[in-house]
mmCIF file of C-alpha atoms and ligand atoms in Angstrom:
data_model
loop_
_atom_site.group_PDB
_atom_site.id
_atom_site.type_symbol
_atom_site.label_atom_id
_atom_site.label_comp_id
_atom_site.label_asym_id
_atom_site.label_seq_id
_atom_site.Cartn_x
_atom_site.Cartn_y
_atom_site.Cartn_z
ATOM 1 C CA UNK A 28 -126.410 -57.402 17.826
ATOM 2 C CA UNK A 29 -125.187 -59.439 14.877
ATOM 3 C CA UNK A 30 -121.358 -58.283 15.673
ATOM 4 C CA UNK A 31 -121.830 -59.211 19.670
ATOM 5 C CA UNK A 32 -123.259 -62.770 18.764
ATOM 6 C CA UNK A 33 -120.255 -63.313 16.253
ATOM 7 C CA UNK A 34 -117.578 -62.173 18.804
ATOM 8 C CA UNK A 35 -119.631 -64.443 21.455
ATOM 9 C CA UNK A 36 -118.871 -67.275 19.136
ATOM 10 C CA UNK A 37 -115.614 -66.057 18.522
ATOM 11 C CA UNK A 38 -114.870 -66.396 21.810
ATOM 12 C CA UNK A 39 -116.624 -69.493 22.747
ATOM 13 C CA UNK A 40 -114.870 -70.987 19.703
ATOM 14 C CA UNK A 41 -111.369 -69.889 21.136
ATOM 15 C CA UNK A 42 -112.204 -71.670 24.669
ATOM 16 C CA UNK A 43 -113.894 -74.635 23.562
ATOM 17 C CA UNK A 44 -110.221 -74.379 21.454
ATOM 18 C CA UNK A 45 -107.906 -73.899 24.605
ATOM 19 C CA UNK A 46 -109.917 -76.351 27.030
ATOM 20 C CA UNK A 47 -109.881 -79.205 24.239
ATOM 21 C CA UNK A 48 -105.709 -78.660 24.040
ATOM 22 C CA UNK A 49 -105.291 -78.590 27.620
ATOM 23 C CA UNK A 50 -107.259 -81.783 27.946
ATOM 24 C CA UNK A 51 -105.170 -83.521 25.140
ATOM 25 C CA UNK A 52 -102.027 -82.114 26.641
ATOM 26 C CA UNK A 53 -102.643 -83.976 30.411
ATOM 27 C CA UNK A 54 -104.080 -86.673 28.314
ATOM 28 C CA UNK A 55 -100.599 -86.988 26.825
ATOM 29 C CA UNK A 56 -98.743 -86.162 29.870
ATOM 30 C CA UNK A 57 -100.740 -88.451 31.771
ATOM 31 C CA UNK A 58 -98.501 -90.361 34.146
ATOM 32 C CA UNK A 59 -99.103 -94.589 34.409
ATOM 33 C CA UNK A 60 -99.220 -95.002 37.893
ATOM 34 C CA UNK A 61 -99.617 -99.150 36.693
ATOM 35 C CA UNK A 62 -96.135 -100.455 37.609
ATOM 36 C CA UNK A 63 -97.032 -100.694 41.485
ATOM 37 C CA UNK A 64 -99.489 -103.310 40.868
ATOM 38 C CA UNK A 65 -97.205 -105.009 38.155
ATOM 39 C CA UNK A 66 -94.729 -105.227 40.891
ATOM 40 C CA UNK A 67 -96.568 -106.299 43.447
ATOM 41 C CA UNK A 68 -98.288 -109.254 40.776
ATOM 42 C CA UNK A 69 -94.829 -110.657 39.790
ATOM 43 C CA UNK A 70 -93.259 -109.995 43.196
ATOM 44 C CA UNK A 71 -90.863 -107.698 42.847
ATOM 45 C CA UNK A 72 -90.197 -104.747 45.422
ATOM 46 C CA UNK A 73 -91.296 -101.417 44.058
ATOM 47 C CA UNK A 74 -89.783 -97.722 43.086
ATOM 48 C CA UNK A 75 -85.984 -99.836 43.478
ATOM 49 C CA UNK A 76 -82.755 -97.833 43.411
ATOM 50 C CA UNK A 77 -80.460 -99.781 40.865
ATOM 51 C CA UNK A 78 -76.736 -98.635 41.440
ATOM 52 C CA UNK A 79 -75.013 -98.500 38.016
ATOM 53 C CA UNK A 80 -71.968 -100.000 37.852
ATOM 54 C CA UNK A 81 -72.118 -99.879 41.730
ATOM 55 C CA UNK A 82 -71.799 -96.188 43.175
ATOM 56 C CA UNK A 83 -70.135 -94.943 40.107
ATOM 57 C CA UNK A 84 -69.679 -91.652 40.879
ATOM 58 C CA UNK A 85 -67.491 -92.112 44.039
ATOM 59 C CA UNK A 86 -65.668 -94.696 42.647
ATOM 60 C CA UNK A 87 -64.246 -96.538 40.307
ATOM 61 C CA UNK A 88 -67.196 -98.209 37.897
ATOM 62 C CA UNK A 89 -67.708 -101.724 38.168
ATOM 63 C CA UNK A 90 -64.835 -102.326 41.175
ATOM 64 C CA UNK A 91 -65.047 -103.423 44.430
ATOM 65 C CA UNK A 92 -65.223 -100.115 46.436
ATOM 66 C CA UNK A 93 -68.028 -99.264 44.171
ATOM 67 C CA UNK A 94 -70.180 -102.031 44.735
ATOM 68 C CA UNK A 95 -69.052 -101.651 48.427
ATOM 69 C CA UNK A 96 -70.348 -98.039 48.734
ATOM 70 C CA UNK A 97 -73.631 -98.606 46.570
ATOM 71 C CA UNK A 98 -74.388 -101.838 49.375
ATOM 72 C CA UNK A 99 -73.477 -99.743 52.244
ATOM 73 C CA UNK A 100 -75.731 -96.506 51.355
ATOM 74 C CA UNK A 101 -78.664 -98.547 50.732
ATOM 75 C CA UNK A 102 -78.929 -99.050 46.587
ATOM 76 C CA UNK A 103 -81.514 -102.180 46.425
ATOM 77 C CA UNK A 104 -79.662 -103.253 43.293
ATOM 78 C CA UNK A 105 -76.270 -103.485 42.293
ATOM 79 C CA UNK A 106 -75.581 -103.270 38.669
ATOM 80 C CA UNK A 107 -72.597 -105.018 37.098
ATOM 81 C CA UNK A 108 -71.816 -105.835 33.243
ATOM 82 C CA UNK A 109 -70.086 -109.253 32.855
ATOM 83 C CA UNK A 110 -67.644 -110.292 30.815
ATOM 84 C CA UNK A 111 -65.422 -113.529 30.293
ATOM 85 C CA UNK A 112 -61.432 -113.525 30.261
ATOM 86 C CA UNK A 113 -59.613 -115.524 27.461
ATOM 87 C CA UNK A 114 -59.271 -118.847 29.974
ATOM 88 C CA UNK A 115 -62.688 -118.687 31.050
ATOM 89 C CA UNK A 116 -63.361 -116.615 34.326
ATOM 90 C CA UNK A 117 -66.250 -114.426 34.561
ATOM 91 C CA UNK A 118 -65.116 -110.633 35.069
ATOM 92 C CA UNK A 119 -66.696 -107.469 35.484
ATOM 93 C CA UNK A 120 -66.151 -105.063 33.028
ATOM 94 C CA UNK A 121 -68.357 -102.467 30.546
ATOM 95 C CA UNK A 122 -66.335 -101.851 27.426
ATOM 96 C CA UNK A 123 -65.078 -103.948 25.126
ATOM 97 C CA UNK A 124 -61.590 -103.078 25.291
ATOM 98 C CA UNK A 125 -59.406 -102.117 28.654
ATOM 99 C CA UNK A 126 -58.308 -98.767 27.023
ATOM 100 C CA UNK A 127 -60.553 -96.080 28.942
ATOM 101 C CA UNK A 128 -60.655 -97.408 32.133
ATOM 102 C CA UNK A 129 -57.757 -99.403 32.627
ATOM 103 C CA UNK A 130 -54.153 -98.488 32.453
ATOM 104 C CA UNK A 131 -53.083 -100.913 29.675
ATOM 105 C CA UNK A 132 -51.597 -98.546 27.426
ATOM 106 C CA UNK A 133 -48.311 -98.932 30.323
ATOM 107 C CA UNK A 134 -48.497 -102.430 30.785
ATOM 108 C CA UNK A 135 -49.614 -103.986 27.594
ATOM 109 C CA UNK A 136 -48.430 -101.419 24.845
ATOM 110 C CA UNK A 137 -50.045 -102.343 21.972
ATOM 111 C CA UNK A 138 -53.370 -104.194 23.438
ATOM 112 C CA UNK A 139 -55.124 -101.139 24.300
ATOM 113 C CA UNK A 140 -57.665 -101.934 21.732
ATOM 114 C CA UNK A 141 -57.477 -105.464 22.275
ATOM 115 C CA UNK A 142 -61.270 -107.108 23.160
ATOM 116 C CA UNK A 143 -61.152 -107.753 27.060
ATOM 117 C CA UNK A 144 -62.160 -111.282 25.979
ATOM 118 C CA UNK A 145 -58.805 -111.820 24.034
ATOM 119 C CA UNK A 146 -57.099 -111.317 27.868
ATOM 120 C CA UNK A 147 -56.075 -114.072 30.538
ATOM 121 C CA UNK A 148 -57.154 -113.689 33.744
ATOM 122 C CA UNK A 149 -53.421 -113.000 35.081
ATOM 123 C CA UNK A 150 -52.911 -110.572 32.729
ATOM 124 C CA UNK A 151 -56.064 -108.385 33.686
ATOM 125 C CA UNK A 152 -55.555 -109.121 37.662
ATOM 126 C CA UNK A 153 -51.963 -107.008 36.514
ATOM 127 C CA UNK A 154 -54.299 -103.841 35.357
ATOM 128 C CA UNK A 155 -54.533 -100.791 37.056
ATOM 129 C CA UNK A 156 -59.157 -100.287 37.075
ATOM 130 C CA UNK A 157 -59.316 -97.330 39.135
ATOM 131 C CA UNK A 158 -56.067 -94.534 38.005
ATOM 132 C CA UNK A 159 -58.265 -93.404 35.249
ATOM 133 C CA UNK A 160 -61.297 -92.474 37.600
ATOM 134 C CA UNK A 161 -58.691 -90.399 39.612
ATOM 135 C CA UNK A 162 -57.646 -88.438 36.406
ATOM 136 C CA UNK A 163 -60.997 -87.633 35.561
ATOM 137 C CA UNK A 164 -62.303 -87.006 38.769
ATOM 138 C CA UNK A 165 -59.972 -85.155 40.788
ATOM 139 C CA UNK A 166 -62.355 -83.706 43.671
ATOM 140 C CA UNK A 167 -63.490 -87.260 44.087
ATOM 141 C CA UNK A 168 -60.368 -88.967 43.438
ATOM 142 C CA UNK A 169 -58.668 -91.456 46.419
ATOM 143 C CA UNK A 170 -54.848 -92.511 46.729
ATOM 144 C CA UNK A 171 -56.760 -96.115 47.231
ATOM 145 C CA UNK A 172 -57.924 -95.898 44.120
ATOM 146 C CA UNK A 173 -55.043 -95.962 42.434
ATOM 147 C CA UNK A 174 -54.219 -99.631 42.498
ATOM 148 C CA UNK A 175 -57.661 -100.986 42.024
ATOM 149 C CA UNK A 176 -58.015 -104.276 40.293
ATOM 150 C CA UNK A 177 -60.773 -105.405 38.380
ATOM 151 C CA UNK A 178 -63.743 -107.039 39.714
ATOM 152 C CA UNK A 179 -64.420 -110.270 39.149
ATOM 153 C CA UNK A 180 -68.092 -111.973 39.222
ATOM 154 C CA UNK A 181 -67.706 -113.850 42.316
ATOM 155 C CA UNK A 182 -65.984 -111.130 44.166
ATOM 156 C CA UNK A 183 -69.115 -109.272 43.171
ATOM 157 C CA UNK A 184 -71.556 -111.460 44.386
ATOM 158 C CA UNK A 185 -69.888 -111.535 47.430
ATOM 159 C CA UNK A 186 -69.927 -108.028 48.005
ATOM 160 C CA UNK A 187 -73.396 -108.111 47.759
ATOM 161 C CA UNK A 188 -73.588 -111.138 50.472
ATOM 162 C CA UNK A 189 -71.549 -109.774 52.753
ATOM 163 C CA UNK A 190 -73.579 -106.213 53.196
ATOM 164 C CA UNK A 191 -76.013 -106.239 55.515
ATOM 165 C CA UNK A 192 -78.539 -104.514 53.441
ATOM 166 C CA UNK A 193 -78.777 -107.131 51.216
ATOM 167 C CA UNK A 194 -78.653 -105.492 47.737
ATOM 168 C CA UNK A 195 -79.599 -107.638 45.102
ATOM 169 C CA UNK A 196 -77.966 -108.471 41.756
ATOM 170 C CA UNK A 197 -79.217 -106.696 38.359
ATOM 171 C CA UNK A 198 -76.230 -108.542 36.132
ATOM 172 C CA UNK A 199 -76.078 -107.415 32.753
ATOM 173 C CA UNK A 200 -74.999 -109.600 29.915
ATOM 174 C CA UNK A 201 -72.390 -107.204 28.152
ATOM 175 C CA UNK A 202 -71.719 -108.975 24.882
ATOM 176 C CA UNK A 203 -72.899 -111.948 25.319
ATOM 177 C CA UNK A 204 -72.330 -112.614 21.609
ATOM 178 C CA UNK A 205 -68.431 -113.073 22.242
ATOM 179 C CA UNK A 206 -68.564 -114.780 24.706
ATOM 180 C CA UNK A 207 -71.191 -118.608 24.098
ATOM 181 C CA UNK A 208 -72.562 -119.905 26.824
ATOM 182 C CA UNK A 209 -72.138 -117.081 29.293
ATOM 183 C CA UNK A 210 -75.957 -116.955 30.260
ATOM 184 C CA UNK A 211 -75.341 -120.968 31.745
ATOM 185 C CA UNK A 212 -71.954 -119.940 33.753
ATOM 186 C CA UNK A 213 -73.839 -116.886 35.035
ATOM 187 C CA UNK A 214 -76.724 -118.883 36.077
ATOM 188 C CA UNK A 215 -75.089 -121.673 37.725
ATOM 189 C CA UNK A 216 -73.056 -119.691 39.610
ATOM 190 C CA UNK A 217 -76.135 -117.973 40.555
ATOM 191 C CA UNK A 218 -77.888 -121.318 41.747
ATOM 192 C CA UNK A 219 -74.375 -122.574 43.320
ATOM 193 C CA UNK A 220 -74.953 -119.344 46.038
ATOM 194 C CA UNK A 221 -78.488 -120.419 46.334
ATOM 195 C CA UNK A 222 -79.999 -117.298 45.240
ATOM 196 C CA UNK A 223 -82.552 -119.033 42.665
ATOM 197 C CA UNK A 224 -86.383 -118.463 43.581
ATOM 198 C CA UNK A 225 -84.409 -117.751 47.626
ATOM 199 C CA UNK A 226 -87.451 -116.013 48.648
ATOM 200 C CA UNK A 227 -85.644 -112.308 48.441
ATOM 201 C CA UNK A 228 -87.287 -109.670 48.607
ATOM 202 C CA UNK A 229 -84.791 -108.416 45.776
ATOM 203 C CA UNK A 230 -84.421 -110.980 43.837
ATOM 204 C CA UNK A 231 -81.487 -111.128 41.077
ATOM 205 C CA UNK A 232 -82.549 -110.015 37.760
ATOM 206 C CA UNK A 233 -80.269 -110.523 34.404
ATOM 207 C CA UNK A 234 -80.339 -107.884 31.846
ATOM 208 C CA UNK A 235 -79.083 -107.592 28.516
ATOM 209 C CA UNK A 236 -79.890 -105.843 25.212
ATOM 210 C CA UNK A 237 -79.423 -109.148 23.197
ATOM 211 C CA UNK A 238 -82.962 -110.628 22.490
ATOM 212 C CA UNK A 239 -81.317 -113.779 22.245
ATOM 213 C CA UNK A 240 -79.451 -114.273 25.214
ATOM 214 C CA UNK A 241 -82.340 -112.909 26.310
ATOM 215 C CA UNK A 242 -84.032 -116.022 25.408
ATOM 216 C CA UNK A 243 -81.456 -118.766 26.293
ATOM 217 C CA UNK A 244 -81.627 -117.049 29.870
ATOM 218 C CA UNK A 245 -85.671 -117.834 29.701
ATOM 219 C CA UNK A 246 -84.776 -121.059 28.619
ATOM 220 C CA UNK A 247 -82.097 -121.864 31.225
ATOM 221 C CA UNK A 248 -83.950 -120.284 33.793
ATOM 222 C CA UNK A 249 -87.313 -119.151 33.591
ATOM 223 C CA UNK A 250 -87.705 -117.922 37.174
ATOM 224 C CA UNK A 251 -84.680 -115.597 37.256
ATOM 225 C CA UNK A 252 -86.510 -111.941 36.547
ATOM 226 C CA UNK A 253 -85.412 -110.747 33.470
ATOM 227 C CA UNK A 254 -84.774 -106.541 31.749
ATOM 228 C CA UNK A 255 -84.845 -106.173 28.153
ATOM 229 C CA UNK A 256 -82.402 -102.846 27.617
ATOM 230 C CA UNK A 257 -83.657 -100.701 24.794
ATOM 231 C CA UNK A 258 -81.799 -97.570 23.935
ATOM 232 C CA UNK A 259 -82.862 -94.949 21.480
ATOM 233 C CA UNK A 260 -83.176 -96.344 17.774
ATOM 234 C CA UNK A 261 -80.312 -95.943 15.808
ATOM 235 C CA UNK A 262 -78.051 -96.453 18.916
ATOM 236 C CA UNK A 263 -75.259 -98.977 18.487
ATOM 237 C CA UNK A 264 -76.984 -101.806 20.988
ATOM 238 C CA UNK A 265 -80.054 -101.544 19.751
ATOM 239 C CA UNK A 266 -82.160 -103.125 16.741
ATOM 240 C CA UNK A 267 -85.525 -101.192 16.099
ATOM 241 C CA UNK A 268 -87.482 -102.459 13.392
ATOM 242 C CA UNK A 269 -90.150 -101.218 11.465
ATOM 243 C CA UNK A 270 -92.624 -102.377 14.409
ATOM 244 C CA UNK A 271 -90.852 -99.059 16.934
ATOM 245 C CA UNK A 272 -91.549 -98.901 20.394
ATOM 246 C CA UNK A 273 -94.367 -101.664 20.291
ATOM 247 C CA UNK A 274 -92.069 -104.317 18.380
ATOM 248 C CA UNK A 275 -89.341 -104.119 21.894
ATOM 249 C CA UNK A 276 -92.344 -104.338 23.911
ATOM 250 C CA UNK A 277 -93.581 -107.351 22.111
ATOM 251 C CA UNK A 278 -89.963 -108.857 22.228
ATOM 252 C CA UNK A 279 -89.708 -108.269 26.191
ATOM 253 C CA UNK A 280 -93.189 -110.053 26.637
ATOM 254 C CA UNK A 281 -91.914 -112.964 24.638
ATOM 255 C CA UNK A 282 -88.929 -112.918 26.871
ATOM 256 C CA UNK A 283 -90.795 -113.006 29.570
ATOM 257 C CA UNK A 284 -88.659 -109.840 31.370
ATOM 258 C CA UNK A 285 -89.671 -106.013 31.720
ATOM 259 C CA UNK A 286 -88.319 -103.344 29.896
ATOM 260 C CA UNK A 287 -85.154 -100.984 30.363
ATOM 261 C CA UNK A 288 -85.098 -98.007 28.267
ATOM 262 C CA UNK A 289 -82.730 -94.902 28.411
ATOM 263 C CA UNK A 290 -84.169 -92.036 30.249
ATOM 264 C CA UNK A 291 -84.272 -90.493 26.504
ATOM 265 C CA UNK A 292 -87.537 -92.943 26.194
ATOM 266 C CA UNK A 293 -88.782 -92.277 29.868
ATOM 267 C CA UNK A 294 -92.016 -89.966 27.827
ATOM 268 C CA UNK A 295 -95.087 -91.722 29.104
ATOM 269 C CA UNK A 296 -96.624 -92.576 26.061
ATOM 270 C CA UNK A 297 -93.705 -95.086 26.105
ATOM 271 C CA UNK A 298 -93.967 -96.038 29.536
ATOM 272 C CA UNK A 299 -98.026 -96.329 29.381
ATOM 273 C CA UNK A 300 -97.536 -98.595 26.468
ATOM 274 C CA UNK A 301 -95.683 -101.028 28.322
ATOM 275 C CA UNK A 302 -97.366 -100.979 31.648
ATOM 276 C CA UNK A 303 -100.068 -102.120 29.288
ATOM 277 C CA UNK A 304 -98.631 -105.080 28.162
ATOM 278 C CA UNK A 305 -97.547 -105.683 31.834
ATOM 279 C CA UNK A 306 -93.821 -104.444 32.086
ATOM 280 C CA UNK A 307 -92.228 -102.289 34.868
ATOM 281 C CA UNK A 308 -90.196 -100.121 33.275
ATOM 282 C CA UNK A 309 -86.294 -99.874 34.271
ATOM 283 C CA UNK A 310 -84.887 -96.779 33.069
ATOM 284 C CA UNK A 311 -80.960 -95.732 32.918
ATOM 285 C CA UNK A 312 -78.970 -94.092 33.458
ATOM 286 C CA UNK A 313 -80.726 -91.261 35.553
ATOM 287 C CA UNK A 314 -78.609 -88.933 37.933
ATOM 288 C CA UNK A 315 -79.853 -85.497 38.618
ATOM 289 C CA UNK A 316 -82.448 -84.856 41.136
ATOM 290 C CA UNK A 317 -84.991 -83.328 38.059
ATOM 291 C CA UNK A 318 -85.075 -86.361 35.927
ATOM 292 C CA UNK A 319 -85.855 -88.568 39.037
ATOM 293 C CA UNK A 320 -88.610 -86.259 39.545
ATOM 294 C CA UNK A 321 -89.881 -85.759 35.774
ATOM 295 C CA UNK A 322 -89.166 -89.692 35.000
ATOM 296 C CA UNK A 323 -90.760 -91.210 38.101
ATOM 297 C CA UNK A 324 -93.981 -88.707 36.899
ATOM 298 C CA UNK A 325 -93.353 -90.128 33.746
ATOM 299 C CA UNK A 326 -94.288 -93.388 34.995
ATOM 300 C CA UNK A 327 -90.656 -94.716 35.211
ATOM 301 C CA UNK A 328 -90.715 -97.934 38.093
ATOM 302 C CA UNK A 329 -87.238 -98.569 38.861
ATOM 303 C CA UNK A 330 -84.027 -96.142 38.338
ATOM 304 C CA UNK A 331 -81.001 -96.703 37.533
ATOM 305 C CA UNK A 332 -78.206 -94.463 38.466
ATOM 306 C CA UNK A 333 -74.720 -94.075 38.620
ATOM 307 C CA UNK A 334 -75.559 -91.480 42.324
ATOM 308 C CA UNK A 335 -77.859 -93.982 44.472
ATOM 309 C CA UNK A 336 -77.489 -91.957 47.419
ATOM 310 C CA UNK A 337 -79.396 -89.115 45.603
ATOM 311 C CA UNK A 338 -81.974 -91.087 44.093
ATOM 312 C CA UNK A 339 -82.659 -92.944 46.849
ATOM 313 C CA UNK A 340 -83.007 -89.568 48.638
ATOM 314 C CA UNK A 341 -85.205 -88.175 46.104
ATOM 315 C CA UNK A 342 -87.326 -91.788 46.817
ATOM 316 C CA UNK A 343 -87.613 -90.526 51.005
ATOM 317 C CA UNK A 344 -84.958 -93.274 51.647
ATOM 318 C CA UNK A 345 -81.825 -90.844 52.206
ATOM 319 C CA UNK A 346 -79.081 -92.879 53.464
ATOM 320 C CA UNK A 347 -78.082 -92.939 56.956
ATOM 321 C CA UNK A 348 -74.107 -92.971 55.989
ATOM 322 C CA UNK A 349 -72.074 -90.936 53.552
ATOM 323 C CA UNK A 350 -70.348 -92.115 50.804
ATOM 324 C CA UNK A 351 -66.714 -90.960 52.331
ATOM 325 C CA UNK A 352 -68.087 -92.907 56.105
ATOM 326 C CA UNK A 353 -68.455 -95.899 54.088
ATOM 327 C CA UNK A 354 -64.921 -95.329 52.395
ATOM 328 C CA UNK A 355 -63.585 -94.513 55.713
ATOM 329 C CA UNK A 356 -65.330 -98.037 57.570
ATOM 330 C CA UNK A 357 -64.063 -100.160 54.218
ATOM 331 C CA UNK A 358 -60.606 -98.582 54.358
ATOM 332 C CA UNK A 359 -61.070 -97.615 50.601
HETATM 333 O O1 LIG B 406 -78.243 -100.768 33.341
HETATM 334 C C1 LIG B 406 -78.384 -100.359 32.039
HETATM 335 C C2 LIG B 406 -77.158 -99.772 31.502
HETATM 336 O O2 LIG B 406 -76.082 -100.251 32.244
HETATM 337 C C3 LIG B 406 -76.980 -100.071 30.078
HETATM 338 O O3 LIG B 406 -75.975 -99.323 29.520
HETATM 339 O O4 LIG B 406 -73.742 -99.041 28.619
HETATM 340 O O5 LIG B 406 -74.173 -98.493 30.975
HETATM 341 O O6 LIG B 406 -74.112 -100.848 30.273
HETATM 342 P P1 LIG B 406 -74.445 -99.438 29.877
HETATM 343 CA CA1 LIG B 407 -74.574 -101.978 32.237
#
C-alpha cells in the first residue's frame, strides 16, 4: 500500500511537472497578436510587405528595375537607403563604398574603397549598378542589367508615383552621420511631392539606426512615421547598452517611431515587449516562406524582404503578375 501511494505521488509529481513546463513553454511562445490594434490607432495599414532595396532578388538592389518590379507585384513599401554625392544630390545606395556593387574598380582604379559620399554626381551617373548582380546571379541575370545606373532619390520617388499600386516610401537614412542635414533635404523633398500627412493609406515612413537622426527627423517632422532599426547587439550599426532590449524600446518611444529589428530578434518575448510599449514591430530582412510563417507567429507586424512576391503570397495577397511580365511590360 505504502509503495502504490509513493509511486501515485511519483507520478502525480511527474505530471503536475510536465503540465507546469508545457504551460511555461506556450506562455513563452505566446504570440502578441497587439500590433493590429497599434496599427489601426496610429493609422497605419496592417501585416505590410516592405520590398528591400526594391525587389532585390530579381534585380539589381536599390535601381530602378527593382523598385519597378517591387511596385508592379504589389510590395506596399518600397525600401531604399539614401545617400548624398560629393556636390549635394541625394542618391540611392547601401554601402559605403561603390566596390561590391558597382563596377568602379574599371572606371575609377583606385576609388574602389572610396566613401560614395567623396563622389560627384557625374562621376557615379558613369558607374555600372547592375554587372555585379549578373555575376552573382546568373539564373536571374538580364543583358539589361548590365548598364544599370544608380538610382537617384527623385527617380525613386517617382517610381513609386508613377505605379498604379501606389507603394509607399520606407526611406532609410544610411549614414546619416556623413552626410549633415540629410534628414531636412529628405523631408523637403518629401513635402515638395506633397506626400506629408496626404491622407495615404501607406504613408512614407523614414528609418534609420541613428537615434539621432532619428530625432532631428521628429523634430523636422513629427508627422512623418518613423522605424528605429535595431540589429543584434554587438552588430556594427547598433549601440546596446547596459539597459538591452528595453533601453531600444525606450529610445524608439522617445522617438516617437516603431521598432525594426533583424529577424534574429523576431522571438516574441521581444516582440511582446514592444507591442507593450505601443510599437509595431518591422522586422528585416525575411525571405523564405518558414520565417514569414514562424516570425508573423512570433508577433512580427510588418516584413521586410528582399522576395515581396513570396511574402506577399505567404500574406494571401499573391501577385497577379510575375516578376519576368513586369520585366517584359518595363522593357527591363
Ligand atoms: O530595412 C532594414 C534594412 O534595410 C536594414 O539593413 O543593411 O539592409 O540597410 P540594411
Ligand atoms: Ca536598408
Amino acid at each position: 500500500m505504502n509503495r502504490i501511494f509513493k509511486t501515485a505521488i511519483i507520478i502525480f509529481s511527474a505530471l503536475c511537472g510536465i503540465v507546469l513546463t508545457a504551460a511555461a513553454v506556450l506562455y513563452i511562445i505566446s504570440p502578441s497578436s497587439a500590433g493590429r490594434d497599434i496599427s489601426f490607432r496610429k493609422g497605419l495599414p496592417y501585416h505590410m510587405v516592405v520590398a528591400h532595396r526594391g525587389a532585390s532578388y530579381y534585380a539589381p538592389e536599390n535601381t530602378a528595375p527593382a523598385f519597378i518590379i517591387a511596385g508592379e507585384l504589389g510590395a506596399d513599401y518600397l525600401e531604399c537607403d539614401v545617400q548624398r554625392t560629393k556636390d549635394g544630390r541625394l542618391i540611392i545606395f547601401h554601402d559605403k563604398t561603390p566596390e561590391r556593387t558597382t563596377d568602379v574598380s574599371e572606371i575609377f582604379p583606385g576609388r574602389e574603397k572610396a566613401p560614395v559620399g567623396s563622389f560627384t554626381y557625374s562621376e557615379l551617373m558613369r558607374l555600372d549598378a547592375g554587372t555585379w548582380f549578373n555575376m552573382k546571379n546568373p539564373e536571374r541575370a538580364r543583358e539589361s542589367f548590365r548598364s544599370t545606373r544608380i538610382c537617384t532619390f527623385r527617380e525613386y520617388v517617382d517610381i513609386a508615383e508613377r505605379c498604379g499600386k501606389k507603394p509607399g516610401l520606407m526611406i532609410e537614412l544610411k549614414h546619416p552621420e556623413l552626410y549633415p542635414g540629410i534628414e531636412k533635404e529628405v523631408i523637403d523633398l518629401l513635402a515638395e511631392r506633397g506626400r506629408i500627412d496626404n491622407g495615404s493609406v501607406r504613408p512614407d515612413m523614414i528609418q534609420t539606426f541613428d537615434r539621432k537622426s532619428l530625432a532631428r527627423c521628429k523634430e523636422l517632422a513629427p508627422s512623418i512615421h518613423r522605424n528605429f532599426l535595431v540589429d543584434e547587439e554587438g552588430k556594427e550599426d547598433t549601440e546596446w547598452d547596459e539597459r538591452g532590449w528595453e533601453g531600444l524600446l525606450d529610445d524608439a518611444v522617445t522617438a516617437g517611431s516603431e521598432i525594426g529589428p533583424s529577424g534574429y530578434l523576431g522571438w516574441p518575448w521581444y516582440t511582446g515587449s514592444a507591442h507593450d510599449r505601443g510599437l509595431l514591430v518591422i522586422t528585416y530582412t525575411i525571405d523564405r516562406d518558414i520565417h514569414f510563417r514562424m516570425l508573423t507567429f512570433f508577433g512580427t507586424d510588418w516584413i521586410i524582404t528582399n522576395r515581396c512576391g513570396r511574402a506577399l503570397e505567404f500574406y494571401g495577397r499573391k501577385p497577379g503578375i510575375s516578376p519576368e511580365e513586369v520585366m517584359k511590360s518595363h522593357n527591363l
